[in-house]
PDB file of C-alpha atoms in Angstrom:
ATOM      1  CA  MET O   1     189.180 130.540  20.745  1.00  0.00           C
ATOM      2  CA  ASN O   2     186.697 128.540  18.730  1.00  0.00           C
ATOM      3  CA  ILE O   3     187.734 126.693  15.556  1.00  0.00           C
ATOM      4  CA  LEU O   4     185.046 125.522  13.111  1.00  0.00           C
ATOM      5  CA  TYR O   5     185.273 123.040  10.228  1.00  0.00           C
ATOM      6  CA  PHE O   6     182.710 122.457   7.491  1.00  0.00           C
ATOM      7  CA  ALA O   7     181.878 119.890   4.801  1.00  0.00           C
ATOM      8  CA  TRP O   8     184.735 117.476   3.980  1.00  0.00           C
ATOM      9  CA  MET O   9     187.067 119.293   6.363  1.00  0.00           C
ATOM     10  CA  ARG O  10     184.689 118.471   9.235  1.00  0.00           C
ATOM     11  CA  GLU O  11     184.581 114.845   8.112  1.00  0.00           C
ATOM     12  CA  HIS O  12     188.390 114.657   8.185  1.00  0.00           C
ATOM     13  CA  THR O  13     188.850 116.383  11.554  1.00  0.00           C
ATOM     14  CA  GLY O  14     185.951 114.443  13.054  1.00  0.00           C
ATOM     15  CA  CYS O  15     184.605 117.564  14.758  1.00  0.00           C
ATOM     16  CA  ALA O  16     182.505 120.553  13.719  1.00  0.00           C
ATOM     17  CA  SER O  17     184.104 122.804  16.322  1.00  0.00           C
ATOM     18  CA  GLU O  18     186.794 122.779  18.971  1.00  0.00           C
ATOM     19  CA  GLU O  19     187.941 125.173  21.661  1.00  0.00           C
ATOM     20  CA  ILE O  20     191.648 125.892  21.829  1.00  0.00           C
ATOM     21  CA  ASP O  21     193.873 128.449  23.505  1.00  0.00           C
ATOM     22  CA  LEU O  22     195.730 130.709  21.124  1.00  0.00           C
ATOM     23  CA  PRO O  23     199.166 129.054  20.930  1.00  0.00           C
ATOM     24  CA  ASP O  24     202.235 131.131  21.791  1.00  0.00           C
ATOM     25  CA  GLY O  25     203.681 133.010  18.860  1.00  0.00           C
ATOM     26  CA  VAL O  26     200.534 132.759  16.738  1.00  0.00           C
ATOM     27  CA  SER O  27     199.288 136.018  15.268  1.00  0.00           C
ATOM     28  CA  THR O  28     197.830 135.017  11.901  1.00  0.00           C
ATOM     29  CA  VAL O  29     195.701 132.217  10.437  1.00  0.00           C
ATOM     30  CA  ALA O  30     198.826 130.864   8.707  1.00  0.00           C
ATOM     31  CA  ASP O  31     200.605 130.646  12.091  1.00  0.00           C
ATOM     32  CA  LEU O  32     197.661 128.706  13.522  1.00  0.00           C
ATOM     33  CA  VAL O  33     197.399 126.069  10.775  1.00  0.00           C
ATOM     34  CA  PRO O  34     200.406 123.889  11.805  1.00  0.00           C
ATOM     35  CA  HIS O  35     199.105 123.792  15.403  1.00  0.00           C
ATOM     36  CA  LEU O  36     195.706 122.563  14.181  1.00  0.00           C
ATOM     37  CA  ALA O  37     197.228 120.122  11.679  1.00  0.00           C
ATOM     38  CA  SER O  38     199.204 118.471  14.503  1.00  0.00           C
ATOM     39  CA  ARG O  39     196.046 117.652  16.493  1.00  0.00           C
ATOM     40  CA  SER O  40     195.314 114.425  14.561  1.00  0.00           C
ATOM     41  CA  ASP O  41     195.985 112.645  11.264  1.00  0.00           C
ATOM     42  CA  GLY O  42     192.518 113.757  10.154  1.00  0.00           C
ATOM     43  CA  HIS O  43     193.341 117.398  10.933  1.00  0.00           C
ATOM     44  CA  ALA O  44     196.558 117.061   8.930  1.00  0.00           C
ATOM     45  CA  THR O  45     194.592 115.649   5.987  1.00  0.00           C
ATOM     46  CA  ALA O  46     191.954 118.389   6.177  1.00  0.00           C
ATOM     47  CA  LEU O  47     194.595 121.136   6.202  1.00  0.00           C
ATOM     48  CA  ARG O  48     197.038 119.493   3.772  1.00  0.00           C
ATOM     49  CA  ASN O  49     196.266 121.669   0.749  1.00  0.00           C
ATOM     50  CA  LEU O  50     195.486 125.225   1.786  1.00  0.00           C
ATOM     51  CA  LYS O  51     194.712 126.213  -1.805  1.00  0.00           C
ATOM     52  CA  THR O  52     191.439 124.328  -1.465  1.00  0.00           C
ATOM     53  CA  VAL O  53     190.604 125.902   1.893  1.00  0.00           C
ATOM     54  CA  ARG O  54     188.692 129.094   2.658  1.00  0.00           C
ATOM     55  CA  VAL O  55     188.910 130.942   5.976  1.00  0.00           C
ATOM     56  CA  ALA O  56     186.473 133.133   7.868  1.00  0.00           C
ATOM     57  CA  VAL O  57     187.493 135.003  11.018  1.00  0.00           C
ATOM     58  CA  ASN O  58     184.517 136.043  13.129  1.00  0.00           C
ATOM     59  CA  ARG O  59     182.226 135.173  10.187  1.00  0.00           C
ATOM     60  CA  THR O  60     184.016 137.467   7.739  1.00  0.00           C
ATOM     61  CA  TYR O  61     186.093 136.074   4.861  1.00  0.00           C
ATOM     62  CA  GLY O  62     189.766 136.225   5.648  1.00  0.00           C
ATOM     63  CA  ALA O  63     193.041 134.881   4.298  1.00  0.00           C
ATOM     64  CA  LEU O  64     196.128 133.163   5.620  1.00  0.00           C
ATOM     65  CA  ASP O  65     197.600 136.519   6.638  1.00  0.00           C
ATOM     66  CA  THR O  66     194.502 137.627   8.594  1.00  0.00           C
ATOM     67  CA  GLN O  67     195.417 138.585  12.167  1.00  0.00           C
ATOM     68  CA  ILE O  68     193.811 136.543  14.921  1.00  0.00           C
ATOM     69  CA  SER O  69     193.681 136.769  18.695  1.00  0.00           C
ATOM     70  CA  GLN O  70     192.331 134.845  21.672  1.00  0.00           C
ATOM     71  CA  GLY O  71     188.507 134.851  21.593  1.00  0.00           C
ATOM     72  CA  ASP O  72     188.239 134.897  17.801  1.00  0.00           C
ATOM     73  CA  GLU O  73     186.188 132.357  15.904  1.00  0.00           C
ATOM     74  CA  VAL O  74     188.187 130.896  13.010  1.00  0.00           C
ATOM     75  CA  ALA O  75     186.317 128.793  10.444  1.00  0.00           C
ATOM     76  CA  PHE O  76     187.898 126.577   7.781  1.00  0.00           C
ATOM     77  CA  PHE O  77     185.886 125.307   4.826  1.00  0.00           C
ATOM     78  CA  PRO O  78     186.118 124.237   1.174  1.00  0.00           C
ATOM     79  CA  PRO O  79     185.145 126.568  -1.682  1.00  0.00           C
ATOM     80  CA  VAL O  80     181.377 127.044  -1.477  1.00  0.00           C
ATOM     81  CA  THR O  81     178.925 125.123  -3.676  1.00  0.00           C
ATOM     82  CA  GLY O  82     175.462 126.482  -2.868  1.00  0.00           C
ATOM     83  CA  GLY O  83     172.753 127.802  -5.138  1.00  0.00           C
TER      84      GLY O  83
ATOM     85  CA  MET J   1     148.463 140.092   7.393  1.00  0.00           C
ATOM     86  CA  ILE J   2     150.656 142.239   5.154  1.00  0.00           C
ATOM     87  CA  GLU J   3     154.330 141.559   5.755  1.00  0.00           C
ATOM     88  CA  PRO J   4     156.794 144.423   5.457  1.00  0.00           C
ATOM     89  CA  VAL J   5     158.530 144.361   2.082  1.00  0.00           C
ATOM     90  CA  ASN J   6     161.508 146.509   2.979  1.00  0.00           C
ATOM     91  CA  SER J   7     162.527 144.994   6.279  1.00  0.00           C
ATOM     92  CA  ALA J   8     166.087 143.659   6.151  1.00  0.00           C
ATOM     93  CA  ALA J   9     165.109 140.810   8.465  1.00  0.00           C
ATOM     94  CA  ALA J  10     162.649 139.502   5.896  1.00  0.00           C
ATOM     95  CA  ASP J  11     165.104 139.529   2.961  1.00  0.00           C
ATOM     96  CA  VAL J  12     166.814 136.200   3.699  1.00  0.00           C
ATOM     97  CA  SER J  13     165.446 132.855   4.771  1.00  0.00           C
ATOM     98  CA  ILE J  14     167.551 129.703   5.314  1.00  0.00           C
ATOM     99  CA  SER J  15     165.417 126.707   6.136  1.00  0.00           C
ATOM    100  CA  THR J  16     164.914 122.981   5.736  1.00  0.00           C
ATOM    101  CA  ALA J  17     161.293 123.771   4.797  1.00  0.00           C
ATOM    102  CA  ASP J  18     160.110 123.931   1.200  1.00  0.00           C
ATOM    103  CA  PHE J  19     158.927 127.189  -0.364  1.00  0.00           C
ATOM    104  CA  ASP J  20     156.252 128.064  -2.892  1.00  0.00           C
ATOM    105  CA  ALA J  21     157.608 130.374  -5.604  1.00  0.00           C
ATOM    106  CA  GLY J  22     154.041 131.484  -6.399  1.00  0.00           C
ATOM    107  CA  VAL J  23     153.464 132.630  -2.823  1.00  0.00           C
ATOM    108  CA  GLU J  24     156.810 134.473  -2.837  1.00  0.00           C
ATOM    109  CA  ILE J  25     155.912 136.277  -6.076  1.00  0.00           C
ATOM    110  CA  GLU J  26     152.609 137.368  -4.504  1.00  0.00           C
ATOM    111  CA  LYS J  27     154.534 138.837  -1.550  1.00  0.00           C
ATOM    112  CA  LEU J  28     156.862 140.702  -3.954  1.00  0.00           C
ATOM    113  CA  ARG J  29     153.776 142.077  -5.772  1.00  0.00           C
ATOM    114  CA  ARG J  30     152.873 143.955  -2.582  1.00  0.00           C
ATOM    115  CA  ALA J  31     155.819 146.246  -3.356  1.00  0.00           C
ATOM    116  CA  GLY J  32     153.477 147.616  -6.014  1.00  0.00           C
ATOM    117  CA  VAL J  33     156.030 148.018  -8.801  1.00  0.00           C
ATOM    118  CA  GLY J  34     156.137 147.213 -12.496  1.00  0.00           C
ATOM    119  CA  ALA J  35     158.630 144.362 -12.637  1.00  0.00           C
ATOM    120  CA  ILE J  36     159.449 141.196 -10.718  1.00  0.00           C
ATOM    121  CA  ALA J  37     162.238 138.803 -11.737  1.00  0.00           C
ATOM    122  CA  THR J  38     162.674 135.445 -10.061  1.00  0.00           C
ATOM    123  CA  PHE J  39     165.075 132.526 -10.203  1.00  0.00           C
ATOM    124  CA  SER J  40     164.306 129.068  -8.838  1.00  0.00           C
ATOM    125  CA  GLY J  41     167.058 126.498  -8.396  1.00  0.00           C
ATOM    126  CA  ILE J  42     165.924 122.868  -8.365  1.00  0.00           C
ATOM    127  CA  VAL J  43     167.746 119.606  -7.582  1.00  0.00           C
ATOM    128  CA  ARG J  44     168.697 117.999 -10.893  1.00  0.00           C
ATOM    129  CA  ASN J  45     166.964 114.833 -11.954  1.00  0.00           C
ATOM    130  CA  ASP J  46     168.539 111.517 -12.848  1.00  0.00           C
ATOM    131  CA  ALA J  47     169.185 112.408 -16.479  1.00  0.00           C
ATOM    132  CA  GLU J  48     171.720 115.122 -15.545  1.00  0.00           C
ATOM    133  CA  THR J  49     173.479 113.259 -12.744  1.00  0.00           C
ATOM    134  CA  PRO J  50     173.118 109.532 -13.279  1.00  0.00           C
ATOM    135  CA  GLY J  51     172.147 107.679 -10.135  1.00  0.00           C
ATOM    136  CA  LEU J  52     171.486 110.827  -8.066  1.00  0.00           C
ATOM    137  CA  ILE J  53     169.423 109.828  -5.054  1.00  0.00           C
ATOM    138  CA  ALA J  54     169.573 112.992  -2.959  1.00  0.00           C
ATOM    139  CA  MET J  55     171.599 116.088  -2.221  1.00  0.00           C
ATOM    140  CA  THR J  56     172.446 117.256   1.270  1.00  0.00           C
ATOM    141  CA  LEU J  57     173.150 120.928   1.834  1.00  0.00           C
ATOM    142  CA  GLU J  58     175.226 122.085   4.771  1.00  0.00           C
ATOM    143  CA  HIS J  59     175.805 125.736   5.680  1.00  0.00           C
ATOM    144  CA  PHE J  60     177.500 128.029   8.192  1.00  0.00           C
ATOM    145  CA  PRO J  61     174.626 129.348  10.318  1.00  0.00           C
ATOM    146  CA  GLY J  62     175.038 133.046  10.989  1.00  0.00           C
ATOM    147  CA  MET J  63     177.656 133.690   8.336  1.00  0.00           C
ATOM    148  CA  THR J  64     175.337 132.479   5.563  1.00  0.00           C
ATOM    149  CA  GLU J  65     172.586 134.964   6.417  1.00  0.00           C
ATOM    150  CA  GLN J  66     175.170 137.738   6.862  1.00  0.00           C
ATOM    151  CA  GLU J  67     176.838 137.053   3.476  1.00  0.00           C
ATOM    152  CA  ILE J  68     173.529 136.898   1.592  1.00  0.00           C
ATOM    153  CA  GLN J  69     172.325 140.088   3.284  1.00  0.00           C
ATOM    154  CA  SER J  70     175.561 141.770   2.248  1.00  0.00           C
ATOM    155  CA  ILE J  71     175.010 140.643  -1.374  1.00  0.00           C
ATOM    156  CA  ILE J  72     171.448 142.017  -1.245  1.00  0.00           C
ATOM    157  CA  ASP J  73     172.714 145.309   0.208  1.00  0.00           C
ATOM    158  CA  GLN J  74     175.184 145.605  -2.688  1.00  0.00           C
ATOM    159  CA  ALA J  75     172.385 144.905  -5.183  1.00  0.00           C
ATOM    160  CA  ARG J  76     170.187 147.558  -3.527  1.00  0.00           C
ATOM    161  CA  ARG J  77     172.977 150.125  -3.861  1.00  0.00           C
ATOM    162  CA  ARG J  78     173.406 149.267  -7.531  1.00  0.00           C
ATOM    163  CA  TRP J  79     169.785 148.996  -8.703  1.00  0.00           C
ATOM    164  CA  PRO J  80     166.597 150.743  -7.535  1.00  0.00           C
ATOM    165  CA  LEU J  81     164.953 147.743  -5.867  1.00  0.00           C
ATOM    166  CA  THR J  82     161.695 147.909  -3.967  1.00  0.00           C
ATOM    167  CA  ALA J  83     161.813 144.386  -2.569  1.00  0.00           C
ATOM    168  CA  VAL J  84     164.190 141.431  -2.524  1.00  0.00           C
ATOM    169  CA  LYS J  85     163.697 137.895  -1.265  1.00  0.00           C
ATOM    170  CA  VAL J  86     166.287 135.122  -1.076  1.00  0.00           C
ATOM    171  CA  ILE J  87     165.341 131.673   0.224  1.00  0.00           C
ATOM    172  CA  HIS J  88     167.859 128.837   0.429  1.00  0.00           C
ATOM    173  CA  ARG J  89     167.069 125.384   1.681  1.00  0.00           C
ATOM    174  CA  VAL J  90     169.427 123.168   3.686  1.00  0.00           C
ATOM    175  CA  GLY J  91     169.318 119.512   4.667  1.00  0.00           C
ATOM    176  CA  ARG J  92     168.570 116.495   2.492  1.00  0.00           C
ATOM    177  CA  LEU J  93     166.749 117.247  -0.772  1.00  0.00           C
ATOM    178  CA  LEU J  94     165.477 114.849  -3.404  1.00  0.00           C
ATOM    179  CA  PRO J  95     165.665 115.320  -7.202  1.00  0.00           C
ATOM    180  CA  GLN J  96     163.251 118.001  -8.449  1.00  0.00           C
ATOM    181  CA  GLU J  97     162.902 119.568  -4.999  1.00  0.00           C
ATOM    182  CA  ASN J  98     163.400 123.323  -4.634  1.00  0.00           C
ATOM    183  CA  ILE J  99     166.837 124.506  -3.479  1.00  0.00           C
ATOM    184  CA  VAL J 100     166.955 128.266  -3.916  1.00  0.00           C
ATOM    185  CA  PHE J 101     164.681 131.184  -4.746  1.00  0.00           C
ATOM    186  CA  VAL J 102     165.743 134.712  -5.634  1.00  0.00           C
ATOM    187  CA  GLY J 103     163.123 137.362  -6.347  1.00  0.00           C
ATOM    188  CA  THR J 104     163.631 141.058  -7.024  1.00  0.00           C
ATOM    189  CA  ALA J 105     161.045 143.781  -7.533  1.00  0.00           C
ATOM    190  CA  SER J 106     161.774 147.045  -9.283  1.00  0.00           C
ATOM    191  CA  ALA J 107     160.089 149.696 -11.406  1.00  0.00           C
ATOM    192  CA  HIS J 108     161.716 148.385 -14.591  1.00  0.00           C
ATOM    193  CA  ARG J 109     162.574 144.984 -15.991  1.00  0.00           C
ATOM    194  CA  GLN J 110     166.310 145.490 -16.517  1.00  0.00           C
ATOM    195  CA  SER J 111     166.920 146.308 -12.851  1.00  0.00           C
ATOM    196  CA  ALA J 112     164.853 143.306 -11.791  1.00  0.00           C
ATOM    197  CA  PHE J 113     166.586 140.887 -14.208  1.00  0.00           C
ATOM    198  CA  ASP J 114     170.104 142.170 -13.582  1.00  0.00           C
ATOM    199  CA  SER J 115     169.844 142.305  -9.793  1.00  0.00           C
ATOM    200  CA  ALA J 116     168.424 138.765  -9.582  1.00  0.00           C
ATOM    201  CA  SER J 117     171.269 137.483 -11.772  1.00  0.00           C
ATOM    202  CA  PHE J 118     173.844 139.447  -9.736  1.00  0.00           C
ATOM    203  CA  ILE J 119     172.496 138.035  -6.458  1.00  0.00           C
ATOM    204  CA  MET J 120     172.628 134.440  -7.780  1.00  0.00           C
ATOM    205  CA  ASP J 121     176.165 134.827  -9.152  1.00  0.00           C
ATOM    206  CA  TYR J 122     177.425 136.215  -5.840  1.00  0.00           C
ATOM    207  CA  LEU J 123     175.476 133.690  -3.779  1.00  0.00           C
ATOM    208  CA  LYS J 124     177.113 130.827  -5.678  1.00  0.00           C
ATOM    209  CA  THR J 125     180.625 132.064  -4.937  1.00  0.00           C
ATOM    210  CA  ARG J 126     180.247 133.777  -1.514  1.00  0.00           C
ATOM    211  CA  ALA J 127     177.458 132.199   0.535  1.00  0.00           C
ATOM    212  CA  PRO J 128     178.853 129.378   2.709  1.00  0.00           C
ATOM    213  CA  PHE J 129     176.836 126.380   1.538  1.00  0.00           C
ATOM    214  CA  TRP J 130     178.214 122.956   0.593  1.00  0.00           C
ATOM    215  CA  LYS J 131     176.458 120.233  -1.373  1.00  0.00           C
ATOM    216  CA  LYS J 132     177.016 116.527  -0.947  1.00  0.00           C
ATOM    217  CA  GLU J 133     175.591 114.288  -3.651  1.00  0.00           C
ATOM    218  CA  GLU J 134     174.300 110.845  -2.800  1.00  0.00           C
ATOM    219  CA  THR J 135     174.376 108.547  -5.807  1.00  0.00           C
ATOM    220  CA  SER J 136     173.927 104.830  -6.270  1.00  0.00           C
ATOM    221  CA  SER J 137     177.743 104.537  -6.184  1.00  0.00           C
ATOM    222  CA  GLY J 138     178.227 106.480  -2.939  1.00  0.00           C
ATOM    223  CA  ALA J 139     178.295 110.010  -1.567  1.00  0.00           C
ATOM    224  CA  GLN J 140     180.649 112.804  -2.528  1.00  0.00           C
ATOM    225  CA  TRP J 141     181.078 116.527  -1.974  1.00  0.00           C
ATOM    226  CA  VAL J 142     180.372 118.664  -5.016  1.00  0.00           C
ATOM    227  CA  GLU J 143     183.458 120.577  -6.180  1.00  0.00           C
ATOM    228  CA  ALA J 144     183.346 124.323  -6.748  1.00  0.00           C
ATOM    229  CA  ARG J 145     183.162 125.306 -10.402  1.00  0.00           C
ATOM    230  CA  GLU J 146     185.515 127.749 -12.026  1.00  0.00           C
ATOM    231  CA  THR J 147     182.660 128.932 -14.272  1.00  0.00           C
ATOM    232  CA  ASP J 148     180.985 130.358 -11.156  1.00  0.00           C
ATOM    233  CA  ASP J 149     184.010 132.609 -10.561  1.00  0.00           C
ATOM    234  CA  ILE J 150     184.029 133.618 -14.234  1.00  0.00           C
ATOM    235  CA  ALA J 151     180.326 134.539 -13.965  1.00  0.00           C
ATOM    236  CA  LEU J 152     181.248 137.136 -11.337  1.00  0.00           C
ATOM    237  CA  GLN J 153     183.552 139.023 -13.673  1.00  0.00           C
ATOM    238  CA  LYS J 154     180.690 140.532 -15.658  1.00  0.00           C
ATOM    239  CA  TRP J 155     179.570 142.443 -12.540  1.00  0.00           C
ATOM    240  CA  VAL J 156     182.874 144.220 -11.983  1.00  0.00           C
ATOM    241  CA  GLU J 157     182.155 147.900 -12.403  1.00  0.00           C
ATOM    242  CA  PRO J 158     184.601 149.894 -14.529  1.00  0.00           C
ATOM    243  CA  ARG J 159     186.763 152.164 -12.412  1.00  0.00           C
TER     244      ARG J 159
END
């Protein structure tokens, strides 16, 4: 599955996207977060405070309890500031 | 060449290129209705943000267009709109450069005004864009404003 990071989250993780295999026992975004946070110190920093993080699964807004499966695109980003 | 005014594909444009609000208004006029409302967002000048050198806008290609189109579709269901255009720039922008344009065309002014305001309020809270400000003291990501969420509340329809 493809994981995307934007804005300051991308700066912390050091990558805009990464391919991973759905870890065993992961069925929601919340389940996935600890696996991603363990990838590097930067990942841990980016995902430290989930209150400041938004999630989109396959380009649709989701939440921590959104179900995910292998092949999904999961994007993490800060609250938006366009306009 | 006359461009189609009702084509969904033409409703949203995300680009590094500048736009000309006058040209966009002329295109909306082709809808042949009685009212056009527009909003232009511009990078603030030095007086508002001391030391601002530039602003860099990042977005989520694909999701951005989809979210804005969904906002436009909601506006079209709510108001009788003949044409809608949303342009949002990305990349590095200098003070006083254009950032965003929203234009709506309708038979009457209230629909045009209200739908343009609705689209901007939703765009600010839903469309995946992020601004990074470059100032003389460094660069930092702009934080989301609570007032933008409050602005949405006026559009909640009574059940």
